Amino acid sequence: MSGTAAVGDTEGPKLWGGRFKKPLDPEMEKFNASIHYDKIMWSADIDGSIAYARALAKTGIITDKECDQLCLGLEQVRQEWMSDAFQIVPSDEDIHTANERRLTELVGDVGRKLHTGRSRNDQVATDTRLWLRERIMSLSVYLKECISAFVDQAKLNQSVMMPGYTHLQRAQPIRWSHWLLCYASMLKRDYERLEEVLKRTNVLPLGSGALAGNPFDIDREFIALQLNFHDISLNSLDGTSDRDFVSEFLFWSALTATHLSRMAEDLIIYSTKEFSFVTLADEYSTGSSLMPQKKNADSCGQCLVSPLSLHQ
C-alpha cells in the first residue's frame, strides 16, 4: 500500500485528542500506531461506516443528504484503496482514523458527523468480525473443493491396494481410496468446525459504543441487516471486548494445518524411492543444484513449516 510517512510525526488531530494539550512523544506515537497492519481491514471499515451512516440518517441524527454525502465519500475512499492511491499520513494511527480523516478531506465537516455515538471500541470489533467472516467464507469454499478432490480420487482408485502402517511398519492391507477418504473425513470435521466459528463470528457489536451502549437510539437490527450479520451482541461490555471468535479461529487453523501437515508428511514418505507409492508431478516438485537425481516434494514440505503459512 502507499504511505511511507514517518509514524513518529505527530501532526494532525486525534479522534481522542479533545482533552490533551501536548502531542504524543514520537516514540509513543510509533508504539501506539497500528495502521501498518490493520490497514488490511480497510474494506471492512468502509462497509461498517456506510451502514452506520445509514443508521444515523434513519434515526434523524443526520439528514438524508448528509448520509448520501458520507456514503459517496466512503465509496471514493474505497476506490483509492482499490487503486493503491490512498495515502497514509503521519496522524493515521489506525485504519479507522485513516479512513475518517480522508473522508473528511473529501466531503468536508460533515465527515466528522460519522463518528457520532460510535467508538473505535465497537468499530474495531465490527471490522474484525467483517474481515474474518470474509476469510472464513473463502476458506469454507476451499475446504469443500479439497474434500471433493479426495472423494473424486477415491472413486477413481478403488481397486488400488497398498499396505497400511503403524510405527512405520507394514500392518494390514488397505485400499488407496481408504487412505484418501481418511483425510476427506478429517477435512469434513474441519469444515463443520469452521461453520460453527462462522456462526459465532457473524454477530454484530456495532452500537455498543465504548462499553455502555449508544445514546442515540441507533437501530442495531437495521445495521445488522445492512451488513448481513445474523445476530447482534446482547451486552455492550461483552460486545466490545469479545474476541472468543478469534481464538476459536486460531485453534481451527492450527488443527486444520495439523491435518494437512499429516497428509503432506505421508505423501513425502510415499514418494521416496524406499516406498515409491506415489510420483509427484514435476509442476509441484523441486530439485537440487548439486544432486540432479533428486526430486523433492517441496509442495508438501511447505505444509510442514507452520500452520500460519497456510492462510497468510
Tab-separated table of C-alpha atoms in Angstrom:
chain	number	residue	atom	x	y	z
A	1	MET	CA	0.000	0.000	0.000
A	2	SER	CA	1.012	3.620	-0.376
A	3	GLY	CA	2.074	5.714	2.571
A	4	THR	CA	5.609	5.659	3.881
A	5	ALA	CA	5.494	8.758	6.062
A	6	ALA	CA	7.277	8.566	9.411
A	7	VAL	CA	4.810	7.470	12.056
A	8	GLY	CA	6.660	9.483	14.669
A	9	ASP	CA	5.438	12.771	13.165
A	10	THR	CA	2.513	13.695	15.444
A	11	GLU	CA	0.939	16.447	13.371
A	12	GLY	CA	-2.804	16.173	12.839
A	13	PRO	CA	-5.773	15.819	15.207
A	14	LYS	CA	-6.590	12.618	17.040
A	15	LEU	CA	-10.108	11.247	17.361
A	16	TRP	CA	-9.447	11.021	21.089
A	17	GLY	CA	-7.389	14.207	21.437
A	18	GLY	CA	-10.015	16.594	22.832
A	19	ARG	CA	-8.640	16.963	26.384
A	20	PHE	CA	-4.937	16.842	25.532
A	21	LYS	CA	-2.746	19.931	25.289
A	22	LYS	CA	0.519	18.285	24.301
A	23	PRO	CA	1.216	15.969	21.344
A	24	LEU	CA	2.334	12.391	21.789
A	25	ASP	CA	6.007	11.712	22.142
A	26	PRO	CA	7.278	10.378	18.787
A	27	GLU	CA	8.300	7.093	20.400
A	28	MET	CA	4.839	6.692	21.920
A	29	GLU	CA	3.345	7.540	18.532
A	30	LYS	CA	5.229	4.685	16.892
A	31	PHE	CA	4.467	2.308	19.755
A	32	ASN	CA	0.737	3.110	19.669
A	33	ALA	CA	0.205	3.041	15.891
A	34	SER	CA	-1.413	0.009	14.258
A	35	ILE	CA	-2.087	1.375	10.766
A	36	HIS	CA	0.669	-0.612	9.129
A	37	TYR	CA	-1.000	-3.922	9.908
A	38	ASP	CA	-4.679	-3.126	10.485
A	39	LYS	CA	-4.894	-1.373	7.111
A	40	ILE	CA	-5.782	-4.800	5.687
A	41	MET	CA	-9.269	-4.160	7.133
A	42	TRP	CA	-9.832	-1.029	5.016
A	43	SER	CA	-12.771	-2.535	3.121
A	44	ALA	CA	-14.495	-3.861	6.243
A	45	ASP	CA	-14.080	-0.469	7.900
A	46	ILE	CA	-15.714	1.278	4.948
A	47	ASP	CA	-18.598	-1.215	4.846
A	48	GLY	CA	-19.248	-0.704	8.558
A	49	SER	CA	-19.097	3.077	8.193
A	50	ILE	CA	-21.594	3.121	5.326
A	51	ALA	CA	-24.035	1.023	7.350
A	52	TYR	CA	-23.548	3.279	10.367
A	53	ALA	CA	-24.133	6.434	8.276
A	54	ARG	CA	-27.441	4.986	7.099
A	55	ALA	CA	-28.380	4.156	10.680
A	56	LEU	CA	-27.609	7.746	11.735
A	57	ALA	CA	-29.895	9.004	8.954
A	58	LYS	CA	-32.629	6.546	9.939
A	59	THR	CA	-32.546	7.922	13.473
A	60	GLY	CA	-32.572	11.530	12.228
A	61	ILE	CA	-29.168	12.492	13.583
A	62	ILE	CA	-28.021	13.384	10.089
A	63	THR	CA	-30.097	14.287	7.042
A	64	ASP	CA	-30.568	12.032	4.054
A	65	LYS	CA	-28.450	14.466	2.031
A	66	GLU	CA	-25.627	14.215	4.565
A	67	CYS	CA	-25.934	10.442	4.510
A	68	ASP	CA	-25.585	10.441	0.732
A	69	GLN	CA	-22.519	12.668	1.019
A	70	LEU	CA	-20.934	10.325	3.544
A	71	CYS	CA	-21.696	7.184	1.528
A	72	LEU	CA	-20.410	8.686	-1.719
A	73	GLY	CA	-17.281	9.915	0.054
A	74	LEU	CA	-16.671	6.496	1.593
A	75	GLU	CA	-17.024	4.860	-1.815
A	76	GLN	CA	-14.432	7.303	-3.111
A	77	VAL	CA	-12.119	6.297	-0.253
A	78	ARG	CA	-12.718	2.662	-1.248
A	79	GLN	CA	-11.687	3.395	-4.822
A	80	GLU	CA	-8.467	4.985	-3.584
A	81	TRP	CA	-7.609	1.855	-1.594
A	82	MET	CA	-8.505	-0.396	-4.528
A	83	SER	CA	-6.279	1.577	-6.904
A	84	ASP	CA	-3.451	1.788	-4.355
A	85	ALA	CA	-3.794	5.567	-4.388
A	86	PHE	CA	-4.693	6.009	-0.702
A	87	GLN	CA	-2.002	7.993	1.083
A	88	ILE	CA	-1.349	7.193	4.740
A	89	VAL	CA	-0.303	10.311	6.657
A	90	PRO	CA	1.563	10.538	9.969
A	91	SER	CA	-1.569	11.208	12.044
A	92	ASP	CA	-3.250	7.984	10.814
A	93	GLU	CA	-2.654	5.797	13.852
A	94	ASP	CA	-5.089	3.112	12.675
A	95	ILE	CA	-7.347	2.243	9.729
A	96	HIS	CA	-10.385	3.847	11.373
A	97	THR	CA	-8.600	7.173	11.840
A	98	ALA	CA	-7.175	6.994	8.318
A	99	ASN	CA	-10.495	6.390	6.570
A	100	GLU	CA	-12.331	9.025	8.598
A	101	ARG	CA	-9.563	11.571	8.041
A	102	ARG	CA	-9.637	11.015	4.289
A	103	LEU	CA	-13.460	11.094	4.221
A	104	THR	CA	-13.461	14.495	5.924
A	105	GLU	CA	-10.931	15.794	3.413
A	106	LEU	CA	-13.249	14.735	0.604
A	107	VAL	CA	-16.669	15.800	1.930
A	108	GLY	CA	-15.814	18.474	4.484
A	109	ASP	CA	-17.033	18.817	8.069
A	110	VAL	CA	-19.992	16.513	7.510
A	111	GLY	CA	-17.413	13.732	7.590
A	112	ARG	CA	-16.909	14.379	11.304
A	113	LYS	CA	-20.548	13.504	11.972
A	114	LEU	CA	-19.893	9.880	11.048
A	115	HIS	CA	-18.328	9.206	14.440
A	116	THR	CA	-21.407	10.407	16.355
A	117	GLY	CA	-22.160	7.866	19.070
A	118	ARG	CA	-19.563	5.455	17.720
A	119	SER	CA	-16.382	4.397	19.499
A	120	ARG	CA	-13.351	2.781	17.994
A	121	ASN	CA	-14.048	0.019	20.517
A	122	ASP	CA	-17.207	-1.154	18.761
A	123	GLN	CA	-15.765	-0.117	15.393
A	124	VAL	CA	-12.678	-2.337	15.574
A	125	ALA	CA	-14.749	-5.210	16.972
A	126	THR	CA	-17.086	-4.893	13.984
A	127	ASP	CA	-14.281	-4.539	11.441
A	128	THR	CA	-12.506	-7.611	12.803
A	129	ARG	CA	-15.667	-9.699	12.506
A	130	LEU	CA	-16.393	-8.452	8.984
A	131	TRP	CA	-12.827	-9.100	7.859
A	132	LEU	CA	-12.636	-12.558	9.432
A	133	ARG	CA	-16.086	-13.538	8.193
A	134	GLU	CA	-14.981	-12.971	4.605
A	135	ARG	CA	-11.875	-15.112	5.107
A	136	ILE	CA	-13.861	-17.881	6.773
A	137	MET	CA	-16.292	-17.984	3.864
A	138	SER	CA	-13.400	-18.237	1.387
A	139	LEU	CA	-11.754	-20.995	3.414
A	140	SER	CA	-15.046	-22.903	3.513
A	141	VAL	CA	-15.115	-22.939	-0.283
A	142	TYR	CA	-11.508	-24.162	-0.466
A	143	LEU	CA	-12.231	-26.896	2.074
A	144	LYS	CA	-15.230	-28.176	0.121
A	145	GLU	CA	-13.161	-28.241	-3.068
A	146	CYS	CA	-10.385	-30.141	-1.297
A	147	ILE	CA	-12.806	-32.688	0.155
A	148	SER	CA	-14.378	-33.176	-3.281
A	149	ALA	CA	-10.940	-33.771	-4.800
A	150	PHE	CA	-10.184	-36.507	-2.262
A	151	VAL	CA	-13.559	-38.147	-2.845
A	152	ASP	CA	-13.178	-37.998	-6.642
A	153	GLN	CA	-9.735	-39.594	-6.484
A	154	ALA	CA	-11.008	-42.255	-4.117
A	155	LYS	CA	-13.745	-43.195	-6.619
A	156	LEU	CA	-11.163	-43.475	-9.400
A	157	ASN	CA	-8.784	-45.663	-7.377
A	158	GLN	CA	-10.990	-48.141	-5.543
A	159	SER	CA	-9.065	-51.141	-6.846
A	160	VAL	CA	-5.590	-49.859	-5.890
A	161	MET	CA	-4.173	-51.704	-2.871
A	162	MET	CA	-1.416	-50.557	-0.521
A	163	PRO	CA	-0.002	-51.525	2.861
A	164	GLY	CA	-1.334	-49.735	5.913
A	165	TYR	CA	1.261	-48.772	8.516
A	166	THR	CA	1.656	-48.473	12.242
A	167	HIS	CA	5.006	-47.289	13.666
A	168	LEU	CA	6.210	-47.153	10.021
A	169	GLN	CA	5.873	-50.928	9.945
A	170	ARG	CA	3.629	-52.695	7.435
A	171	ALA	CA	0.497	-53.724	9.310
A	172	GLN	CA	-2.592	-54.560	7.220
A	173	PRO	CA	-3.555	-54.171	3.570
A	174	ILE	CA	-5.839	-51.248	2.733
A	175	ARG	CA	-7.105	-49.561	-0.399
A	176	TRP	CA	-5.522	-46.331	-1.624
A	177	SER	CA	-9.060	-44.913	-1.617
A	178	HIS	CA	-9.261	-45.704	2.101
A	179	TRP	CA	-6.178	-43.563	2.712
A	180	LEU	CA	-7.686	-40.727	0.650
A	181	LEU	CA	-11.004	-40.849	2.479
A	182	CYS	CA	-9.194	-40.763	5.816
A	183	TYR	CA	-8.154	-37.187	5.029
A	184	ALA	CA	-11.507	-36.344	3.482
A	185	SER	CA	-13.038	-37.292	6.845
A	186	MET	CA	-10.633	-35.046	8.736
A	187	LEU	CA	-11.346	-32.115	6.455
A	188	LYS	CA	-15.086	-32.740	6.771
A	189	ARG	CA	-14.778	-32.229	10.516
A	190	ASP	CA	-12.670	-29.125	9.876
A	191	TYR	CA	-15.402	-27.793	7.588
A	192	GLU	CA	-18.066	-28.398	10.228
A	193	ARG	CA	-15.969	-26.709	12.917
A	194	LEU	CA	-15.389	-23.719	10.640
A	195	GLU	CA	-19.134	-23.356	10.118
A	196	GLU	CA	-19.514	-23.144	13.904
A	197	VAL	CA	-16.777	-20.496	14.108
A	198	LEU	CA	-18.569	-18.548	11.375
A	199	LYS	CA	-21.808	-18.661	13.360
A	200	ARG	CA	-20.154	-17.074	16.409
A	201	THR	CA	-18.184	-14.604	14.290
A	202	ASN	CA	-21.269	-13.349	12.475
A	203	VAL	CA	-22.605	-11.332	15.406
A	204	LEU	CA	-22.802	-7.525	15.253
A	205	PRO	CA	-21.179	-5.492	18.071
A	206	LEU	CA	-21.627	-2.078	16.389
A	207	GLY	CA	-23.842	0.149	18.503
A	208	SER	CA	-22.167	-0.941	21.741
A	209	GLY	CA	-20.209	2.316	21.936
A	210	ALA	CA	-17.075	2.299	24.058
A	211	LEU	CA	-18.647	-0.059	26.598
A	212	ALA	CA	-22.042	1.244	27.736
A	213	GLY	CA	-24.071	1.343	24.538
A	214	ASN	CA	-25.118	4.032	22.065
A	215	PRO	CA	-27.031	7.054	23.454
A	216	PHE	CA	-28.735	7.963	20.167
A	217	ASP	CA	-31.206	5.093	19.814
A	218	ILE	CA	-29.330	3.573	16.861
A	219	ASP	CA	-31.258	0.712	15.262
A	220	ARG	CA	-28.781	-2.145	15.611
A	221	GLU	CA	-31.080	-4.625	13.893
A	222	PHE	CA	-31.052	-2.296	10.881
A	223	ILE	CA	-27.242	-2.202	10.882
A	224	ALA	CA	-27.100	-6.000	11.184
A	225	LEU	CA	-29.354	-6.311	8.147
A	226	GLN	CA	-27.179	-3.876	6.172
A	227	LEU	CA	-24.018	-5.865	6.964
A	228	ASN	CA	-25.544	-9.367	6.742
A	229	PHE	CA	-24.966	-10.236	10.402
A	230	HIS	CA	-27.346	-12.936	11.589
A	231	ASP	CA	-27.499	-11.596	15.160
A	232	ILE	CA	-26.493	-8.671	17.402
A	233	SER	CA	-24.424	-8.840	20.576
A	234	LEU	CA	-26.625	-8.905	23.685
A	235	ASN	CA	-24.391	-6.940	26.049
A	236	SER	CA	-22.334	-3.852	25.196
A	237	LEU	CA	-19.480	-4.685	27.588
A	238	ASP	CA	-19.179	-8.127	26.052
A	239	GLY	CA	-19.753	-6.812	22.535
A	240	THR	CA	-16.702	-4.558	22.570
A	241	SER	CA	-14.390	-6.964	24.417
A	242	ASP	CA	-15.305	-10.352	22.946
A	243	ARG	CA	-12.502	-11.937	20.928
A	244	ASP	CA	-13.528	-15.550	21.547
A	245	PHE	CA	-14.181	-15.986	17.839
A	246	VAL	CA	-10.563	-15.016	17.077
A	247	SER	CA	-9.251	-17.634	19.496
A	248	GLU	CA	-11.600	-20.230	18.032
A	249	PHE	CA	-10.423	-19.428	14.522
A	250	LEU	CA	-6.776	-19.711	15.561
A	251	PHE	CA	-7.447	-23.112	17.111
A	252	TRP	CA	-9.300	-24.178	13.976
A	253	SER	CA	-6.357	-23.012	11.853
A	254	ALA	CA	-3.839	-24.958	13.930
A	255	LEU	CA	-5.911	-28.150	13.877
A	256	THR	CA	-6.634	-27.957	10.149
A	257	ALA	CA	-2.972	-27.272	9.466
A	258	THR	CA	-2.088	-30.332	11.546
A	259	HIS	CA	-4.353	-32.483	9.370
A	260	LEU	CA	-2.865	-31.075	6.180
A	261	SER	CA	0.631	-31.480	7.588
A	262	ARG	CA	-0.056	-35.133	8.402
A	263	MET	CA	-1.269	-35.742	4.851
A	264	ALA	CA	1.761	-33.945	3.428
A	265	GLU	CA	4.160	-35.985	5.525
A	266	ASP	CA	2.547	-39.216	4.303
A	267	LEU	CA	2.960	-38.096	0.692
A	268	ILE	CA	6.593	-37.109	1.271
A	269	ILE	CA	7.335	-40.571	2.644
A	270	TYR	CA	5.280	-42.376	-0.007
A	271	SER	CA	7.102	-40.507	-2.789
A	272	THR	CA	10.581	-41.647	-1.680
A	273	LYS	CA	12.458	-44.416	-3.507
A	274	GLU	CA	12.132	-46.568	-0.397
A	275	PHE	CA	8.323	-46.529	-0.738
A	276	SER	CA	7.611	-45.439	-4.345
A	277	PHE	CA	3.845	-45.450	-3.819
A	278	VAL	CA	3.263	-42.082	-5.484
A	279	THR	CA	5.007	-39.884	-8.013
A	280	LEU	CA	4.555	-36.153	-7.615
A	281	ALA	CA	4.073	-34.099	-10.765
A	282	ASP	CA	7.059	-32.088	-11.932
A	283	GLU	CA	4.963	-28.938	-11.648
A	284	TYR	CA	4.775	-29.418	-7.885
A	285	SER	CA	8.326	-30.627	-7.202
A	286	THR	CA	11.770	-29.097	-6.984
A	287	GLY	CA	15.293	-30.410	-7.465
A	288	SER	CA	18.818	-29.971	-6.202
A	289	SER	CA	21.588	-27.835	-7.702
A	290	LEU	CA	24.180	-30.388	-6.561
A	291	MET	CA	22.304	-33.696	-6.803
A	292	PRO	CA	20.428	-33.868	-10.120
A	293	GLN	CA	18.831	-37.236	-9.359
A	294	LYS	CA	16.698	-35.729	-6.615
A	295	LYS	CA	13.033	-34.848	-6.931
A	296	ASN	CA	11.962	-33.014	-3.802
A	297	ALA	CA	8.376	-32.957	-2.571
A	298	ASP	CA	8.627	-29.298	-1.577
A	299	SER	CA	4.962	-28.606	-2.343
A	300	CYS	CA	4.196	-30.978	0.535
A	301	GLY	CA	7.132	-29.758	2.595
A	302	GLN	CA	5.689	-26.259	2.681
A	303	CYS	CA	2.691	-27.645	4.587
A	304	LEU	CA	5.027	-28.820	7.349
A	305	VAL	CA	6.579	-25.414	8.023
A	306	SER	CA	3.926	-23.605	10.061
A	307	PRO	CA	0.152	-23.598	10.469
A	308	LEU	CA	0.162	-19.819	9.937
A	309	SER	CA	1.757	-20.201	6.494
A	310	LEU	CA	-1.365	-21.952	5.222
A	311	HIS	CA	-3.641	-18.903	5.412
A	312	GLN	CA	-1.439	-15.819	5.121
